[in-house]
PDB file of C-alpha atoms in Angstrom:
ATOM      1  CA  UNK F   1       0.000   0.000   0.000  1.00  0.00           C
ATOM      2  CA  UNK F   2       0.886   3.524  -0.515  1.00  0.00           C
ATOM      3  CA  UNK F   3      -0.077   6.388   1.262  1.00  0.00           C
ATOM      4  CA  UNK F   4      -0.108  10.161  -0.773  1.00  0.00           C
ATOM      5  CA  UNK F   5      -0.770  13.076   1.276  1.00  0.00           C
ATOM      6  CA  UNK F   6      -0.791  16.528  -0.629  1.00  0.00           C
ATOM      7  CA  UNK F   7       0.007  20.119   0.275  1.00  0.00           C
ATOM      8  CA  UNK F   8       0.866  23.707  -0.793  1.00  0.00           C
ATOM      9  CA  UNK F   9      -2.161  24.998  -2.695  1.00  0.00           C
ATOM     10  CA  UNK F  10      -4.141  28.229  -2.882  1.00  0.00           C
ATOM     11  CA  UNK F  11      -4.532  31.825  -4.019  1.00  0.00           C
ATOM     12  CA  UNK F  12      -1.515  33.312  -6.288  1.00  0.00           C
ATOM     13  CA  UNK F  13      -2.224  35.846  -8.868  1.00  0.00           C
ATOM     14  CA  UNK F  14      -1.443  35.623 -12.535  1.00  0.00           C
ATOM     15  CA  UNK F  15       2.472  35.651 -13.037  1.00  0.00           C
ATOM     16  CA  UNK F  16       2.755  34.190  -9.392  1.00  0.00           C
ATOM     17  CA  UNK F  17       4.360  31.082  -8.435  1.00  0.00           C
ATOM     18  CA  UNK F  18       3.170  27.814  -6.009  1.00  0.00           C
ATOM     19  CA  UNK F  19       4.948  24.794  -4.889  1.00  0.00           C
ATOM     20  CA  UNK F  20       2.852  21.596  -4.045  1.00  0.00           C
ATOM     21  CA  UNK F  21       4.182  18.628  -1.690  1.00  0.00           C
ATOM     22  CA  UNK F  22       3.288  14.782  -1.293  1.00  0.00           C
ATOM     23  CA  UNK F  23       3.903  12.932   1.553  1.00  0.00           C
ATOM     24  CA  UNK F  24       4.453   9.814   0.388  1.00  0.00           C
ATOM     25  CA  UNK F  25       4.676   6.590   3.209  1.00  0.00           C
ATOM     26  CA  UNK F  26       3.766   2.590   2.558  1.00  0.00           C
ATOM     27  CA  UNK F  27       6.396  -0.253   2.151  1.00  0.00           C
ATOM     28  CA  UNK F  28       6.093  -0.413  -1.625  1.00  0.00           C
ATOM     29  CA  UNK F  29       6.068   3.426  -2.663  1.00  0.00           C
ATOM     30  CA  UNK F  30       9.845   3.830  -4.235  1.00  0.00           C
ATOM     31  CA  UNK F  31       9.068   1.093  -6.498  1.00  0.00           C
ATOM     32  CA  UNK F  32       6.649   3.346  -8.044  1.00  0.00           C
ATOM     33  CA  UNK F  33       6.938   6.492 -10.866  1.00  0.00           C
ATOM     34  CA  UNK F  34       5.260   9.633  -8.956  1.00  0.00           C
ATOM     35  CA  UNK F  35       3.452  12.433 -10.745  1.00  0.00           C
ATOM     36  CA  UNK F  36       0.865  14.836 -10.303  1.00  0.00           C
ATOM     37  CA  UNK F  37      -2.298  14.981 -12.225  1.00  0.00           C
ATOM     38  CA  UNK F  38      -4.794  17.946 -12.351  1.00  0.00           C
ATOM     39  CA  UNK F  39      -8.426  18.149 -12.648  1.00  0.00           C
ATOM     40  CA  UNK F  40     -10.356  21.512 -13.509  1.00  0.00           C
ATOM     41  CA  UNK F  41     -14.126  21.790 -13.551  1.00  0.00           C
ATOM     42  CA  UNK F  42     -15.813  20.233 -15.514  1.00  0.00           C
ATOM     43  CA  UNK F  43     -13.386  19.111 -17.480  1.00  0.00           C
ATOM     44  CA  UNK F  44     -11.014  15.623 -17.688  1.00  0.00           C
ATOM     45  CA  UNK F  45      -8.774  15.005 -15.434  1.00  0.00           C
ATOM     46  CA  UNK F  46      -5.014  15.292 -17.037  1.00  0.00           C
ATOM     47  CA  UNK F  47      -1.692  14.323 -16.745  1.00  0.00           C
ATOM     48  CA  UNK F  48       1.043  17.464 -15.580  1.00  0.00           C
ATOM     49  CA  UNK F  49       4.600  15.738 -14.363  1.00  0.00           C
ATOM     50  CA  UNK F  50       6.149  12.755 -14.108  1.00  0.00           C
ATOM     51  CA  UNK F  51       9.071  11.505 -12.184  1.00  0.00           C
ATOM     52  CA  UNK F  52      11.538   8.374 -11.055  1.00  0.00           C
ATOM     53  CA  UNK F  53      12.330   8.361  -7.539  1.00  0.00           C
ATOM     54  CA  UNK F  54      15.874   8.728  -9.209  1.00  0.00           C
ATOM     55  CA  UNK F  55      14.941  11.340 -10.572  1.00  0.00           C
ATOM     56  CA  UNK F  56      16.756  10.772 -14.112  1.00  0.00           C
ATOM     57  CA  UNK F  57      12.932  10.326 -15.759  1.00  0.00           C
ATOM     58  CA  UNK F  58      10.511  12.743 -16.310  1.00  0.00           C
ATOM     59  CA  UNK F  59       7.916  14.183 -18.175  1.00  0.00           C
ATOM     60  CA  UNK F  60       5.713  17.260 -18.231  1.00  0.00           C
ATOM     61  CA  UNK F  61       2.648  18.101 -20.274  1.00  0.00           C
ATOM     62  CA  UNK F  62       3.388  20.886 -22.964  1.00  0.00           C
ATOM     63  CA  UNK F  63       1.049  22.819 -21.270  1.00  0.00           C
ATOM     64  CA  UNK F  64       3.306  23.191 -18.257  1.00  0.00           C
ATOM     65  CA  UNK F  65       6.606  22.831 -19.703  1.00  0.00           C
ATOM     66  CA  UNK F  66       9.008  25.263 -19.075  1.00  0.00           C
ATOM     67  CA  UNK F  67       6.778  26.361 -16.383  1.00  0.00           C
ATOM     68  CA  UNK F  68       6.246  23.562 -13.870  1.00  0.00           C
ATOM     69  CA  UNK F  69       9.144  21.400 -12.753  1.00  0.00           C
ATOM     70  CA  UNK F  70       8.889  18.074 -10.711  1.00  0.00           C
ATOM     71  CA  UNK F  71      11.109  16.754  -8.386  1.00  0.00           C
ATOM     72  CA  UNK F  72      12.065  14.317  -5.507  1.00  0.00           C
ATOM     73  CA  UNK F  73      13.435  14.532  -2.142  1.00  0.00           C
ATOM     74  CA  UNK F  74      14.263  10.852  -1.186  1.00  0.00           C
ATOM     75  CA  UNK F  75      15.179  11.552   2.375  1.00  0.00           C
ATOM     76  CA  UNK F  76      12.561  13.246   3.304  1.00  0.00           C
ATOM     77  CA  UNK F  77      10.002  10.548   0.974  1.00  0.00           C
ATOM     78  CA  UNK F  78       8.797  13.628  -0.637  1.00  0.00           C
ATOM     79  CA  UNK F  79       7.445  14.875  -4.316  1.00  0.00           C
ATOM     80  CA  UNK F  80       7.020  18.379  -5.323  1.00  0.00           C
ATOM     81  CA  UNK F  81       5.462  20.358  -8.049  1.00  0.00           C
ATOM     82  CA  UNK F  82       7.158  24.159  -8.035  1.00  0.00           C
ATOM     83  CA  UNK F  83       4.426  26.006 -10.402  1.00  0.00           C
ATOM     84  CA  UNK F  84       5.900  29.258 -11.947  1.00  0.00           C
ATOM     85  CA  UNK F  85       4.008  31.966 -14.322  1.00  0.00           C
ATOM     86  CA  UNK F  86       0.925  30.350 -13.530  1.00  0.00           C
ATOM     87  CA  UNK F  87      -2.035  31.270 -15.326  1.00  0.00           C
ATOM     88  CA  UNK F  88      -5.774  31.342 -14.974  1.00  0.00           C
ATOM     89  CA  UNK F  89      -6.237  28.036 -16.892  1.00  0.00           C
ATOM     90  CA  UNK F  90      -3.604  26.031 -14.588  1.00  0.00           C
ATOM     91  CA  UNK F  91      -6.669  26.576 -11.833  1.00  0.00           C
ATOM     92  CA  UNK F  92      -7.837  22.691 -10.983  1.00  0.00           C
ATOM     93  CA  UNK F  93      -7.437  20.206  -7.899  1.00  0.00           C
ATOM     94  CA  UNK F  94      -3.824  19.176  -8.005  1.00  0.00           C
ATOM     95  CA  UNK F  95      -3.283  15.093  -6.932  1.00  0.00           C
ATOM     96  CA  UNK F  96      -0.169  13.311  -6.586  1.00  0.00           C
ATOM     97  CA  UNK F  97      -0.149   9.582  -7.684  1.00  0.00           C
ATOM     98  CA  UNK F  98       1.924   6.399  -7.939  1.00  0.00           C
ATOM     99  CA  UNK F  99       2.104   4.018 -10.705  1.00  0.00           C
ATOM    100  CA  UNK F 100       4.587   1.996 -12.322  1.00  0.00           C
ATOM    101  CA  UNK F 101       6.152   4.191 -14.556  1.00  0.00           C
ATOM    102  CA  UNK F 102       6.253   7.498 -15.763  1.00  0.00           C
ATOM    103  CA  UNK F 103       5.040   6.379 -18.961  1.00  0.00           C
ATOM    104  CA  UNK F 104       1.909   4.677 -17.221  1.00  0.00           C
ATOM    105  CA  UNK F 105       1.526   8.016 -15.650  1.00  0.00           C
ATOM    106  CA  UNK F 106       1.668   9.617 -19.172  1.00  0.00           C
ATOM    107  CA  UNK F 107      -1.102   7.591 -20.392  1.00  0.00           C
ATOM    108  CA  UNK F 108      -3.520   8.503 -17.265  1.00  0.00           C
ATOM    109  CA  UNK F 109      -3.210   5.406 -15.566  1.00  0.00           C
ATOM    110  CA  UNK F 110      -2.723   5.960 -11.411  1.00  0.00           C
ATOM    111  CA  UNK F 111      -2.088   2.891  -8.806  1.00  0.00           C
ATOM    112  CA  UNK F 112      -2.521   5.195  -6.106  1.00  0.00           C
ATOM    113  CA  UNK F 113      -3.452   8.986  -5.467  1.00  0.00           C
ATOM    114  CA  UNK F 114      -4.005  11.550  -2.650  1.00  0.00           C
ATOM    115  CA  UNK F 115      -6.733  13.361  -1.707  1.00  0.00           C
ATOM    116  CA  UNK F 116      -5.929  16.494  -3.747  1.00  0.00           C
ATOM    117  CA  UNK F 117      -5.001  20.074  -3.184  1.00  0.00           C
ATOM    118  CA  UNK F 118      -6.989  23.447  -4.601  1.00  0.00           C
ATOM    119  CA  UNK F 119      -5.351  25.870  -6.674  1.00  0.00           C
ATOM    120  CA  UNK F 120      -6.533  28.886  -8.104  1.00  0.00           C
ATOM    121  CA  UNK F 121      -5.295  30.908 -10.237  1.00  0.00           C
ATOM    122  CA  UNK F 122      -6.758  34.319 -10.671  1.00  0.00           C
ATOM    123  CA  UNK F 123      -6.638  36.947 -13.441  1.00  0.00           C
TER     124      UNK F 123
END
C-alpha cells in the first residue's frame, strides 16, 4: 500500500508562483513512478509531471513545460510540483499519484493517489 498526502495549494495571482508537496509513506512506494495529475471543472482530469524516484525520468505536459518542474526529495520521501508563471487556466485540484512508470503516468493510468489540493489561479 501507498499512502499520498498533498500540500501547498491556494490563491496566487497571474504571473505568481506555487509549490505543491506529497507525503508519500507505505512499504512499496519507491518502487513506483510519482506524478501529479490535475483536474479543472468540468473538465477531464489530465496528466502534468512525471518523475523516477531517481529522478533521471521525467515528463511534463506541454502545457506546463518550461513552467512547472517536478522533483524528488528521497530523504525526506517527498514529491514536489514548483508552479511558476501560472495562469488562470492552470486553476484545478492538483493530486499526486503512484504508478509503475512514468510512462503509465503519461497515459492517465494511477495505482494510487491523494486526496488532492486546490489551486486557483486568478486573473
Amino acid at each position: 500500500q501507498v499512502q499520498l498526502v498533498e500540500s501547498g495549494g491556494g490563491l496566487v495571482q497571474t504571473g505568481g508562483s506555487l509549490r505543491l508537496s506529497c507525503a508519500a509513506s507505505g512499504r512499496t512506494f519507491r518502487s513506483y513512478a510519482m506524478g501529479w495529475f490535475r483536474q479543472a471543472p468540468g473538465k477531464e482530469r489530465e496528466f502534468v509531471a512525471g518523475i523516477t524516484w531517481s529522478g533521471l525520468i521525467t515528463s511534463y505536459a506541454d502545457s506546463v513545460k518550461g513552467r512547472f518542474t517536478i522533483s524528488t526529495d528521497n530523504a525526506k520521501n517527498m514529491l514536489y510540483l514548483q508552479m511558476n508563471s501560472l495562469k488562470p487556466e492552470d486553476t484545478a485540484v492538483y493530486c499526486c499519484a503512484a504508478a509503475g512508470s512514468v510512462g503509465a503516468l503519461v497515459r492517465g493510468r494511477r495505482d494510487y493517489w491523494g486526496q488532492g489540493t486546490q489551486v486557483t489561479v486568478s486573473s
